[in-house]
XYZ file of C-alpha atoms in Angstrom:
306
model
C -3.258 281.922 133.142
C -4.093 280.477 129.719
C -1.551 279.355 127.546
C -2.078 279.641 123.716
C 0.758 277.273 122.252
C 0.984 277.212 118.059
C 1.726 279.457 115.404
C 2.459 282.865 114.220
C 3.554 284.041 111.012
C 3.196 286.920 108.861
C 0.367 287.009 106.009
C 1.791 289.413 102.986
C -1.574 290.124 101.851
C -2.122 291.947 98.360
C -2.885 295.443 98.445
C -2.227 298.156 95.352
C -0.203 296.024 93.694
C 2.090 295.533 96.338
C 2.131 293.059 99.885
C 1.153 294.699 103.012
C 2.473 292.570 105.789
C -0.297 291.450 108.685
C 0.913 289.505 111.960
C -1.217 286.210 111.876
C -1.563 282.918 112.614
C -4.363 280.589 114.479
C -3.221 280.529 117.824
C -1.625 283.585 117.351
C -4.858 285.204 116.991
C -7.064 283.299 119.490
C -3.848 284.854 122.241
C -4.680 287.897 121.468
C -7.844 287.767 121.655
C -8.004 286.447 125.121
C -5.386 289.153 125.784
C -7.876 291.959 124.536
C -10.188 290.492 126.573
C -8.700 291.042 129.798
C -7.710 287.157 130.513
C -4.300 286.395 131.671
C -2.548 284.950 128.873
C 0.125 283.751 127.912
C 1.755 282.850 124.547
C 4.148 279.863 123.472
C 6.318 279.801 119.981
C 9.795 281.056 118.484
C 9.902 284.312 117.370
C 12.606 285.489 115.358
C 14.841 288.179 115.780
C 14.100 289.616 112.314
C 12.230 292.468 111.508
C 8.930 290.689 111.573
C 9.276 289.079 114.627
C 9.004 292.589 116.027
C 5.387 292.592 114.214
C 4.309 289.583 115.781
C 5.875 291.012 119.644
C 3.860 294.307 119.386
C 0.128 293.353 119.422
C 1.262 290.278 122.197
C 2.332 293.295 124.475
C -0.255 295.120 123.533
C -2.711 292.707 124.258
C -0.749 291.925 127.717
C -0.017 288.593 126.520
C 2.913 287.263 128.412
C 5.711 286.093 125.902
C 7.906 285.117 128.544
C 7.582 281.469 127.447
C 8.785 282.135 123.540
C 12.127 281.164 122.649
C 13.626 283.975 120.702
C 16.005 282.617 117.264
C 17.855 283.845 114.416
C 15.728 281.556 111.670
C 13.446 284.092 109.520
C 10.011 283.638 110.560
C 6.781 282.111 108.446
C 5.534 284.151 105.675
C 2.187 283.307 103.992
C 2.013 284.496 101.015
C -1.697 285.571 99.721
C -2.846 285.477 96.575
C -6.619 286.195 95.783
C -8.575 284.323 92.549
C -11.891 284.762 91.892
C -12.385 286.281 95.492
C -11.200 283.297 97.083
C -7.875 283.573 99.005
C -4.781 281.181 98.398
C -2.091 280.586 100.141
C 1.631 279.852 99.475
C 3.960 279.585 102.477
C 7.344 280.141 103.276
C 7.975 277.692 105.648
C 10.824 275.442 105.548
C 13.665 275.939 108.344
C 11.638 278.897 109.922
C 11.409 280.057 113.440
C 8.756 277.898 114.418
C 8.690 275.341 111.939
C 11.691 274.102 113.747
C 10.340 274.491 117.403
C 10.981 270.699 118.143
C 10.055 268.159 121.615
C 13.325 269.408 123.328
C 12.839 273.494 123.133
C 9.981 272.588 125.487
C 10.155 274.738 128.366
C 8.462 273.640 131.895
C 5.826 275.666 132.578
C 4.776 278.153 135.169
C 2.988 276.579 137.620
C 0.561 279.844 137.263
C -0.464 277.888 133.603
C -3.728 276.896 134.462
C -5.098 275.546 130.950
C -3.466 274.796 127.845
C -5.380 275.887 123.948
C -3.148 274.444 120.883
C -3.889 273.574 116.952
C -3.992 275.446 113.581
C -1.318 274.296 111.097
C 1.533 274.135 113.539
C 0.383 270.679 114.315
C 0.879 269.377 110.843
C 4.437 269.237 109.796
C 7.380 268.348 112.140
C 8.905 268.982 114.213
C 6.918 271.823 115.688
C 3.995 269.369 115.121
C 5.844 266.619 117.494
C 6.611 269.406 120.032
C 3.041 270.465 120.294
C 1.663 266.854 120.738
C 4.895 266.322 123.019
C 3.372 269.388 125.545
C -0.248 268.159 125.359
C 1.096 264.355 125.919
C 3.141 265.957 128.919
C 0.856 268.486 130.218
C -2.246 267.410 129.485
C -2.933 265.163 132.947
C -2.940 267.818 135.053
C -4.134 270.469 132.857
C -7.541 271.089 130.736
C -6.888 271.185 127.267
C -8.717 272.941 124.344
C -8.407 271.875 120.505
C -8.764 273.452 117.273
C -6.887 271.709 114.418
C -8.302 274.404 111.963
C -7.755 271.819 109.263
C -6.170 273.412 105.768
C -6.208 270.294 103.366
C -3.935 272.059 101.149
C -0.908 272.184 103.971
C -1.104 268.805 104.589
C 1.218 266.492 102.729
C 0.351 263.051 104.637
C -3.293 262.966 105.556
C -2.530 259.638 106.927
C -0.295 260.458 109.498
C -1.951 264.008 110.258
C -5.111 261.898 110.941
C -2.917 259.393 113.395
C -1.531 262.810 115.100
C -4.943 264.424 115.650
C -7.020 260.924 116.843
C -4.143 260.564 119.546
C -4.852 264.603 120.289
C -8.176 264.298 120.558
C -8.409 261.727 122.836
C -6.174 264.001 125.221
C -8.256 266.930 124.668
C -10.773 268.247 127.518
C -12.298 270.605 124.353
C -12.197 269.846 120.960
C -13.754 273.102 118.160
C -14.385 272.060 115.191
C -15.768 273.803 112.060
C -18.150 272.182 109.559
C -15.230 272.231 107.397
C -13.180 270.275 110.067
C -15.828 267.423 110.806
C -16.336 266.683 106.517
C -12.764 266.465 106.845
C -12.306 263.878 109.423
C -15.646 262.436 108.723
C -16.533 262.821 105.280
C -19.210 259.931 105.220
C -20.953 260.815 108.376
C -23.072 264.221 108.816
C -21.985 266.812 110.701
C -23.637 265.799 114.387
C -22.727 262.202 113.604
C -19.439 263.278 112.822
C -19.228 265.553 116.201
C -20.456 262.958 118.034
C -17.706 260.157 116.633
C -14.952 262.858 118.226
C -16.883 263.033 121.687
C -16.750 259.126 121.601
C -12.573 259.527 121.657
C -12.353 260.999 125.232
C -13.111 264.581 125.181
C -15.378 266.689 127.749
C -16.779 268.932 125.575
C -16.946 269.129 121.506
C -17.553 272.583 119.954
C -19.750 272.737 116.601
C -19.207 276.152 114.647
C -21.094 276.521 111.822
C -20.773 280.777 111.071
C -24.331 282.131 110.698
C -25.867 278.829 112.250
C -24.123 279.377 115.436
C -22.336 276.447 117.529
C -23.227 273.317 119.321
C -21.551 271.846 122.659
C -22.109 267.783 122.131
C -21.516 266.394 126.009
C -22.367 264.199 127.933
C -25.725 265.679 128.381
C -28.253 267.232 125.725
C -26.749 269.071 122.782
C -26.880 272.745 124.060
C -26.593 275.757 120.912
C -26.178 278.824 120.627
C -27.178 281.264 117.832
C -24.799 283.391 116.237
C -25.097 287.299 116.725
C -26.439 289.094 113.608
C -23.686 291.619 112.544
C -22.807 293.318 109.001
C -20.354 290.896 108.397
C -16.669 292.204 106.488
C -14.805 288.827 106.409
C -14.897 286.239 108.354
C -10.784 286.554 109.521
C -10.293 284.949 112.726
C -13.470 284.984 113.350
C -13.563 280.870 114.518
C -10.081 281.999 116.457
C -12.046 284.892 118.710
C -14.790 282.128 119.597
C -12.168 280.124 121.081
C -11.354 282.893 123.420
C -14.437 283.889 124.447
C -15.155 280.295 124.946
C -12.350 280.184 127.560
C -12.751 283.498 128.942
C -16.313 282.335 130.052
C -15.160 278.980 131.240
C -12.469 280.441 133.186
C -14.875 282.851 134.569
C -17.495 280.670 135.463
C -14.705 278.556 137.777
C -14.877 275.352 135.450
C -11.425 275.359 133.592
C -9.991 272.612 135.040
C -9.984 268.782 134.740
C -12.672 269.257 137.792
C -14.933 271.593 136.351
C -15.279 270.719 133.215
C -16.377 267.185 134.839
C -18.795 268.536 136.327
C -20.297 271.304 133.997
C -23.634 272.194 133.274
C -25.869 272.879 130.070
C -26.231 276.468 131.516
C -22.394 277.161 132.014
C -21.647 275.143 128.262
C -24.354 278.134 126.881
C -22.940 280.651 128.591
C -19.275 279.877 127.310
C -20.803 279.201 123.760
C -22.742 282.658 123.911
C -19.380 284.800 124.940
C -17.636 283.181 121.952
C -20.717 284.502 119.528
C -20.280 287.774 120.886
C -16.550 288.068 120.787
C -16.475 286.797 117.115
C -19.249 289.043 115.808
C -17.039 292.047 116.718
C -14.330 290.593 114.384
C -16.342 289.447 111.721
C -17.780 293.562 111.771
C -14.837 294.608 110.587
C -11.363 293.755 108.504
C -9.078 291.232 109.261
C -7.938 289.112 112.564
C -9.153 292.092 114.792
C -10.607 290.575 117.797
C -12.712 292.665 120.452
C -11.196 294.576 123.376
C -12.763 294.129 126.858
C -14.773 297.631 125.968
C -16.366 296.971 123.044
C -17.870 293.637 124.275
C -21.252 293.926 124.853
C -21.019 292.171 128.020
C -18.521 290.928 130.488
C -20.264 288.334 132.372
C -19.953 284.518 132.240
C-alpha cells in the first residue's frame, strides 16, 4: 500500500458570481488518483469534522483510498480562496490554526506495516508545524521505506525561502524520487538550466529525479542515461492536477513492475524508468482532457500494463 501524506483543502473557485467549493490539494489529488487507478492507497492528514471535511472524505472512499490513518479534529479545514485576473488564477488562503496546518511531529501515527512506500510534498511542507511533521515521517520512515517527492513549489506561500530551501535540501537527500517541474528546478536553481539544475538534485542522494515539462514530456536523470518520455497529445482544458496524476501513474507502474522498494529502485532499469514515466503521461493526459483535478479511473486508461 502507498501512502500519500500532505494536504487537502477546499478551493472556493469563482463561478456566476458566486464560490463553488472543489475538494483539492497536491497530495490530496495524486491519492486519488492512485485510488482511481486501482492501487492500494492510503491517505495521511486531519480532516475536520466540519461540513467540508465531508467533501474531502467522499472522493477518498470513492476512490478506495484508505483514511484509516487521518486524524479526525474540530479546527475548520483549509480554504483557498480563487480569484482569477487576466486568466491567471490567484490564490488567497485561509490557513492559520486549520485542521492540517496544525498536524504537528507528535500526531504521527506508526504505520501499518502493509505501508509499503511513502509520496509527500505540495505546500504542506512549507509552514509549521505540519511542515515539521511531514519531514519528521520521512526522517522516521524513510530507511526502510522508498520515498517519492514533489515540493510543487508556490513562491507566493512561502514566507522564508531560506529556511524552506534548508527543509527541502535535507528532504531531498532522503528521497528515493524526487518530481520536479520546470517551474520547481528555476526555483531551486535559478542560475543553472533545467538538466543542470536536475542533475544538482540527483547529486543530493536520490535514486531517481523526475523532469516534467507539460507538452515536452518528462525526463528520469539516474544513474544511467537520461531516459524521456513524450507527453500524449490530448485537447488540453487546464492543466489541474495534471503534474499530481503523473505522480500516480509513476508509482502505479513502479509498484507494478516489482521495483518500489529501497531494492528495486537500486537496481532499476532504463526500460522500467520509461515504462513508469510513460503510465504517468497517460494518466495525466486524461486529466488535462477535461476540467479540474479529475484524474483517470482504471477504465478509461488506455492501458493497464507496467
Amino acid at each position: 500500500m502507498i501512502l500519500c501524506a500532505g494536504e487537502s483543502l477546499i478551493d472556493m473557485v469563482p463561478q456566476d458570481g458566486a464560490f463553488r467549493p472543489l475538494a483539492g490539494g497536491s497530495v490530496y489529488n495524486t491519492a486519488i488518483a492512485l485510488g482511481r487507478l486501482g492501487e492500494p492507497t492510503a491517505y495521511l492528514w486531519p480532516i475536520s469534522r466540519d461540513p467540508f471535511g465531508e467533501v474531502l472524505l467522499r472522493p477518498l472512499a470513492e476512490a478506495g483510498v484508505n483514511t484509516d490513518l487521518c486524524p479526525r479534529t474540530d479546527r475548520l479545514t483549509t480554504l483557498a480562496l480563487v480569484t482569477l485576473t487576466g486568466g491567471e488564477a490567484r490564490y488567497s488562503f485561509y490557513d492559520e490554526g486549520s485542521a492540517g496546518r496544525m498536524l504537528a511531529p507528535a500526531d504521527l501515527p506508526v504505520l501499518p506495516g502493509e505501508i509499503q512506500a511513502l509520496f509527500a510534498g505540495g505546500i504542506s511542507l512549507v509552514p509549521d508545524p505540519c511542515g515539521a511533521a511531514i519531514e519528521a515521517l520521512v526522517e522516521r520512515d524513510g530507511a526502510r521505506l522508498p520515498v517519492m517527492l514533489d515540493p510543487n513549489i508556490r513562491p507566493f506561500f512561502i514566507t522564508d525561502a531560506d529556511a524552506y530551501r534548508a527543509r527541502l535540501s535535507r528532504l531531498i537527500a532522503r528521497a528515493d524520487i524526487v518530481k520536479l517541474s520546470g517551474d520547481d528546478l528555476e526555483w531551486l536553481h535559478p542560475d543553472l538550466p533545467p538538466e543542470d539544475a536536475a542533475r544538482r538534485v540527483l547529486a543530493r542522494g536520490p535514486r531517481l529525479v523526475l523532469q516534467t515539462g507539460g507538452a515536452a514530456g518528462a525526463r528520469a536523470h539516474w544513474a544511467g542515461e537520461t531516459v524521456a518520455a513524450p507527453a500524449i497529445r490530448t485537447a488540453v482544458a487546464d492543466t489541474i492536477g495534471a503534474g499530481d496524476t503523473f505522480n500516480a501513474g509513476v508509482l502505479a507502474s513502479l509498484r507494478r513492475q516489482g521495483v518500489l522498494s529501497k531494492a528495486g529502485l537500486a537496481a532499476i532499469t532504463a526500460d522500467q524508468i520509461a515504462a513508469a514515466l510513460t503510465l504517468g503521461a497517460q494518466a495525466a493526459a486524461v486529466t488535462v482532457s477535461r476540467p479540474g483535478a479529475n484524474p483517470p479511473w482504471s477504465h478509461e486508461m488506455p492501458a493497464l500494463s507496467p
